């Protein structure tokens, strides 16, 4: 596989690019993408067989099952990071090793339905909290310890909307390629 093809498989919708302006329209669109992510994901994966769920979306990539579980874990961290930013002054958040998490037994073998249910409840909460953020809330920040970057809540909204769409595209691209 050529390097260009592998890059397209890794980033089927491209890498996240932060906008210059976090307009009300931009944020509303991203919050809606976050709100609808669990239903869009479930529609694509609920009828897959265990063999299909255990298929990597690219060479040396995660399986569909691992991607689904990763989305829940990542988005739980998003929720907690937002809550920290809303309740503490520029807190340093706890990072986690998503690759190591993906290799734990539950991510390799657990059925996807409980994770899809978790995503439904979690995204209801994310949508609810995001729709009720004030202008000053959107400017609140946390520090990511991996690079000491300061992250505003408004950027996190765009990042996690992209993140869901990014992983959903891994699955839909694989399904199209495999003619599932």
mmCIF file of C-alpha atoms in Angstrom:
data_model
loop_
_atom_site.group_PDB
_atom_site.id
_atom_site.type_symbol
_atom_site.label_atom_id
_atom_site.label_comp_id
_atom_site.label_asym_id
_atom_site.label_seq_id
_atom_site.Cartn_x
_atom_site.Cartn_y
_atom_site.Cartn_z
ATOM 1 C CA UNK A 1 0.000 0.000 0.000
ATOM 2 C CA UNK A 2 1.330 3.382 -0.978
ATOM 3 C CA UNK A 3 1.991 5.974 1.716
ATOM 4 C CA UNK A 4 -0.606 8.318 0.217
ATOM 5 C CA UNK A 5 -3.265 5.579 0.360
ATOM 6 C CA UNK A 6 -2.380 4.811 3.986
ATOM 7 C CA UNK A 7 -2.653 8.509 4.892
ATOM 8 C CA UNK A 8 -6.106 8.631 3.256
ATOM 9 C CA UNK A 9 -7.145 5.545 5.252
ATOM 10 C CA UNK A 10 -5.836 7.144 8.465
ATOM 11 C CA UNK A 11 -7.553 10.492 7.806
ATOM 12 C CA UNK A 12 -10.478 9.872 5.435
ATOM 13 C CA UNK A 13 -11.978 13.329 6.140
ATOM 14 C CA UNK A 14 -8.603 15.024 6.604
ATOM 15 C CA UNK A 15 -7.027 16.246 9.825
ATOM 16 C CA UNK A 16 -8.871 18.637 12.122
ATOM 17 C CA UNK A 17 -8.359 22.270 11.192
ATOM 18 C CA UNK A 18 -9.441 24.827 13.756
ATOM 19 C CA UNK A 19 -11.451 27.652 12.213
ATOM 20 C CA UNK A 20 -10.335 31.259 12.410
ATOM 21 C CA UNK A 21 -13.761 32.202 13.749
ATOM 22 C CA UNK A 22 -15.908 30.161 16.117
ATOM 23 C CA UNK A 23 -19.161 31.687 14.930
ATOM 24 C CA UNK A 24 -22.515 30.800 16.428
ATOM 25 C CA UNK A 25 -23.343 28.972 13.183
ATOM 26 C CA UNK A 26 -20.098 26.957 13.275
ATOM 27 C CA UNK A 27 -20.616 25.959 16.915
ATOM 28 C CA UNK A 28 -24.293 25.085 16.327
ATOM 29 C CA UNK A 29 -23.341 22.846 13.413
ATOM 30 C CA UNK A 30 -20.601 21.113 15.413
ATOM 31 C CA UNK A 31 -22.877 20.606 18.419
ATOM 32 C CA UNK A 32 -25.485 19.069 16.112
ATOM 33 C CA UNK A 33 -22.818 16.710 14.715
ATOM 34 C CA UNK A 34 -21.956 15.700 18.278
ATOM 35 C CA UNK A 35 -25.646 15.249 19.108
ATOM 36 C CA UNK A 36 -26.297 12.972 16.110
ATOM 37 C CA UNK A 37 -23.053 10.991 16.241
ATOM 38 C CA UNK A 38 -24.354 8.040 18.312
ATOM 39 C CA UNK A 39 -27.318 7.472 15.984
ATOM 40 C CA UNK A 40 -25.190 7.812 12.878
ATOM 41 C CA UNK A 41 -22.653 5.369 14.313
ATOM 42 C CA UNK A 42 -25.250 2.844 15.454
ATOM 43 C CA UNK A 43 -26.901 2.883 12.025
ATOM 44 C CA UNK A 44 -23.573 1.866 10.459
ATOM 45 C CA UNK A 45 -22.506 -0.833 12.930
ATOM 46 C CA UNK A 46 -25.466 -2.417 14.713
ATOM 47 C CA UNK A 47 -25.970 -5.125 12.094
ATOM 48 C CA UNK A 48 -22.300 -6.016 11.622
ATOM 49 C CA UNK A 49 -21.219 -9.541 12.492
ATOM 50 C CA UNK A 50 -18.481 -10.280 15.013
ATOM 51 C CA UNK A 51 -16.179 -11.085 12.103
ATOM 52 C CA UNK A 52 -16.885 -7.680 10.550
ATOM 53 C CA UNK A 53 -16.504 -5.912 13.911
ATOM 54 C CA UNK A 54 -13.120 -7.587 14.324
ATOM 55 C CA UNK A 55 -11.870 -6.343 10.939
ATOM 56 C CA UNK A 56 -9.260 -3.547 11.013
ATOM 57 C CA UNK A 57 -10.290 -0.443 9.100
ATOM 58 C CA UNK A 58 -6.748 -0.221 7.655
ATOM 59 C CA UNK A 59 -3.523 -2.253 7.759
ATOM 60 C CA UNK A 60 -2.132 -2.146 11.325
ATOM 61 C CA UNK A 61 -5.205 -0.195 12.403
ATOM 62 C CA UNK A 62 -7.849 -0.771 15.024
ATOM 63 C CA UNK A 63 -10.778 -3.059 14.415
ATOM 64 C CA UNK A 64 -14.251 -1.610 14.005
ATOM 65 C CA UNK A 65 -14.999 -2.878 17.534
ATOM 66 C CA UNK A 66 -11.963 -1.042 18.934
ATOM 67 C CA UNK A 67 -12.949 2.157 17.105
ATOM 68 C CA UNK A 68 -16.446 2.065 18.619
ATOM 69 C CA UNK A 69 -15.131 1.524 22.147
ATOM 70 C CA UNK A 70 -12.433 4.183 21.608
ATOM 71 C CA UNK A 71 -15.055 6.773 20.645
ATOM 72 C CA UNK A 72 -16.870 6.232 23.945
ATOM 73 C CA UNK A 73 -13.646 6.453 25.951
ATOM 74 C CA UNK A 74 -12.418 9.528 24.116
ATOM 75 C CA UNK A 75 -15.750 11.324 24.359
ATOM 76 C CA UNK A 76 -16.022 10.517 28.084
ATOM 77 C CA UNK A 77 -12.689 12.281 28.453
ATOM 78 C CA UNK A 78 -14.087 15.205 26.442
ATOM 79 C CA UNK A 79 -17.031 15.495 28.828
ATOM 80 C CA UNK A 80 -14.792 15.405 31.894
ATOM 81 C CA UNK A 81 -12.392 17.941 30.384
ATOM 82 C CA UNK A 82 -15.248 20.352 29.731
ATOM 83 C CA UNK A 83 -16.514 19.939 33.291
ATOM 84 C CA UNK A 84 -13.017 20.603 34.643
ATOM 85 C CA UNK A 85 -12.653 23.703 32.474
ATOM 86 C CA UNK A 86 -16.039 24.969 33.678
ATOM 87 C CA UNK A 87 -15.271 24.426 37.357
ATOM 88 C CA UNK A 88 -11.530 25.085 37.713
ATOM 89 C CA UNK A 89 -9.214 27.835 36.512
ATOM 90 C CA UNK A 90 -7.278 26.479 33.518
ATOM 91 C CA UNK A 91 -6.773 22.997 34.999
ATOM 92 C CA UNK A 92 -4.132 20.578 33.775
ATOM 93 C CA UNK A 93 -6.139 17.562 32.647
ATOM 94 C CA UNK A 94 -5.064 13.934 32.829
ATOM 95 C CA UNK A 95 -3.909 12.476 29.542
ATOM 96 C CA UNK A 96 -4.370 8.794 28.703
ATOM 97 C CA UNK A 97 -2.718 6.390 26.271
ATOM 98 C CA UNK A 98 -5.494 5.615 23.798
ATOM 99 C CA UNK A 99 -3.428 2.898 22.105
ATOM 100 C CA UNK A 100 -2.917 1.007 25.368
ATOM 101 C CA UNK A 101 -6.582 1.483 26.264
ATOM 102 C CA UNK A 102 -7.570 0.023 22.875
ATOM 103 C CA UNK A 103 -5.591 -3.137 23.620
ATOM 104 C CA UNK A 104 -7.354 -3.923 26.899
ATOM 105 C CA UNK A 105 -9.537 -7.037 26.783
ATOM 106 C CA UNK A 106 -12.868 -5.156 26.856
ATOM 107 C CA UNK A 107 -12.010 -3.150 23.742
ATOM 108 C CA UNK A 108 -10.979 -6.325 21.924
ATOM 109 C CA UNK A 109 -13.921 -8.564 22.814
ATOM 110 C CA UNK A 110 -16.837 -6.744 24.422
ATOM 111 C CA UNK A 111 -20.141 -6.482 22.551
ATOM 112 C CA UNK A 112 -20.760 -3.044 21.060
ATOM 113 C CA UNK A 113 -24.365 -2.520 22.207
ATOM 114 C CA UNK A 114 -23.488 -1.377 25.762
ATOM 115 C CA UNK A 115 -20.984 1.086 24.296
ATOM 116 C CA UNK A 116 -23.548 2.387 21.807
ATOM 117 C CA UNK A 117 -25.968 2.860 24.717
ATOM 118 C CA UNK A 118 -23.253 4.681 26.685
ATOM 119 C CA UNK A 119 -22.593 6.963 23.705
ATOM 120 C CA UNK A 120 -26.307 7.822 23.479
ATOM 121 C CA UNK A 121 -26.447 8.964 27.094
ATOM 122 C CA UNK A 122 -23.053 10.637 26.997
ATOM 123 C CA UNK A 123 -23.817 12.579 23.820
ATOM 124 C CA UNK A 124 -27.168 13.668 25.217
ATOM 125 C CA UNK A 125 -25.216 15.179 28.111
ATOM 126 C CA UNK A 126 -22.544 16.678 25.829
ATOM 127 C CA UNK A 127 -25.205 18.216 23.604
ATOM 128 C CA UNK A 128 -27.121 19.533 26.610
ATOM 129 C CA UNK A 129 -24.115 21.139 28.266
ATOM 130 C CA UNK A 130 -22.728 22.528 24.982
ATOM 131 C CA UNK A 131 -26.034 24.141 23.978
ATOM 132 C CA UNK A 132 -26.130 25.950 27.312
ATOM 133 C CA UNK A 133 -22.603 27.386 27.358
ATOM 134 C CA UNK A 134 -22.298 31.149 27.693
ATOM 135 C CA UNK A 135 -19.846 33.222 25.670
ATOM 136 C CA UNK A 136 -17.516 33.299 28.677
ATOM 137 C CA UNK A 137 -17.866 29.519 29.145
ATOM 138 C CA UNK A 138 -16.745 28.978 25.543
ATOM 139 C CA UNK A 139 -13.529 30.856 26.345
ATOM 140 C CA UNK A 140 -12.685 28.739 29.397
ATOM 141 C CA UNK A 141 -9.615 26.570 29.053
ATOM 142 C CA UNK A 142 -7.740 23.524 30.218
ATOM 143 C CA UNK A 143 -4.103 22.528 29.685
ATOM 144 C CA UNK A 144 -3.209 19.261 27.979
ATOM 145 C CA UNK A 145 -0.040 17.897 29.624
ATOM 146 C CA UNK A 146 1.299 16.175 26.494
ATOM 147 C CA UNK A 147 2.314 19.509 24.964
ATOM 148 C CA UNK A 148 1.214 22.050 27.599
ATOM 149 C CA UNK A 149 -1.282 23.447 25.102
ATOM 150 C CA UNK A 150 -4.137 25.584 26.349
ATOM 151 C CA UNK A 151 -7.443 24.428 24.885
ATOM 152 C CA UNK A 152 -10.618 26.509 24.856
ATOM 153 C CA UNK A 153 -13.970 24.800 25.203
ATOM 154 C CA UNK A 154 -15.071 26.254 21.856
ATOM 155 C CA UNK A 155 -12.146 24.492 20.152
ATOM 156 C CA UNK A 156 -12.979 21.232 21.903
ATOM 157 C CA UNK A 157 -16.478 21.355 20.411
ATOM 158 C CA UNK A 158 -14.994 21.451 16.910
ATOM 159 C CA UNK A 159 -12.350 18.868 17.734
ATOM 160 C CA UNK A 160 -14.783 16.283 19.068
ATOM 161 C CA UNK A 161 -17.303 16.821 16.266
ATOM 162 C CA UNK A 162 -14.411 16.111 13.887
ATOM 163 C CA UNK A 163 -13.308 13.135 16.011
ATOM 164 C CA UNK A 164 -16.666 11.402 15.742
ATOM 165 C CA UNK A 165 -16.917 12.084 12.009
ATOM 166 C CA UNK A 166 -13.307 10.935 11.543
ATOM 167 C CA UNK A 167 -13.923 7.540 13.137
ATOM 168 C CA UNK A 168 -17.317 7.152 11.503
ATOM 169 C CA UNK A 169 -15.563 7.655 8.155
ATOM 170 C CA UNK A 170 -13.097 4.874 9.051
ATOM 171 C CA UNK A 171 -16.056 2.545 9.386
ATOM 172 C CA UNK A 172 -18.029 3.713 6.347
ATOM 173 C CA UNK A 173 -14.914 3.630 4.157
ATOM 174 C CA UNK A 174 -14.196 0.047 5.241
ATOM 175 C CA UNK A 175 -17.819 -0.978 4.690
ATOM 176 C CA UNK A 176 -17.775 0.492 1.199
ATOM 177 C CA UNK A 177 -14.426 -1.188 0.388
ATOM 178 C CA UNK A 178 -15.669 -4.560 1.694
ATOM 179 C CA UNK A 179 -19.123 -4.108 0.124
ATOM 180 C CA UNK A 180 -20.863 -4.746 3.466
#
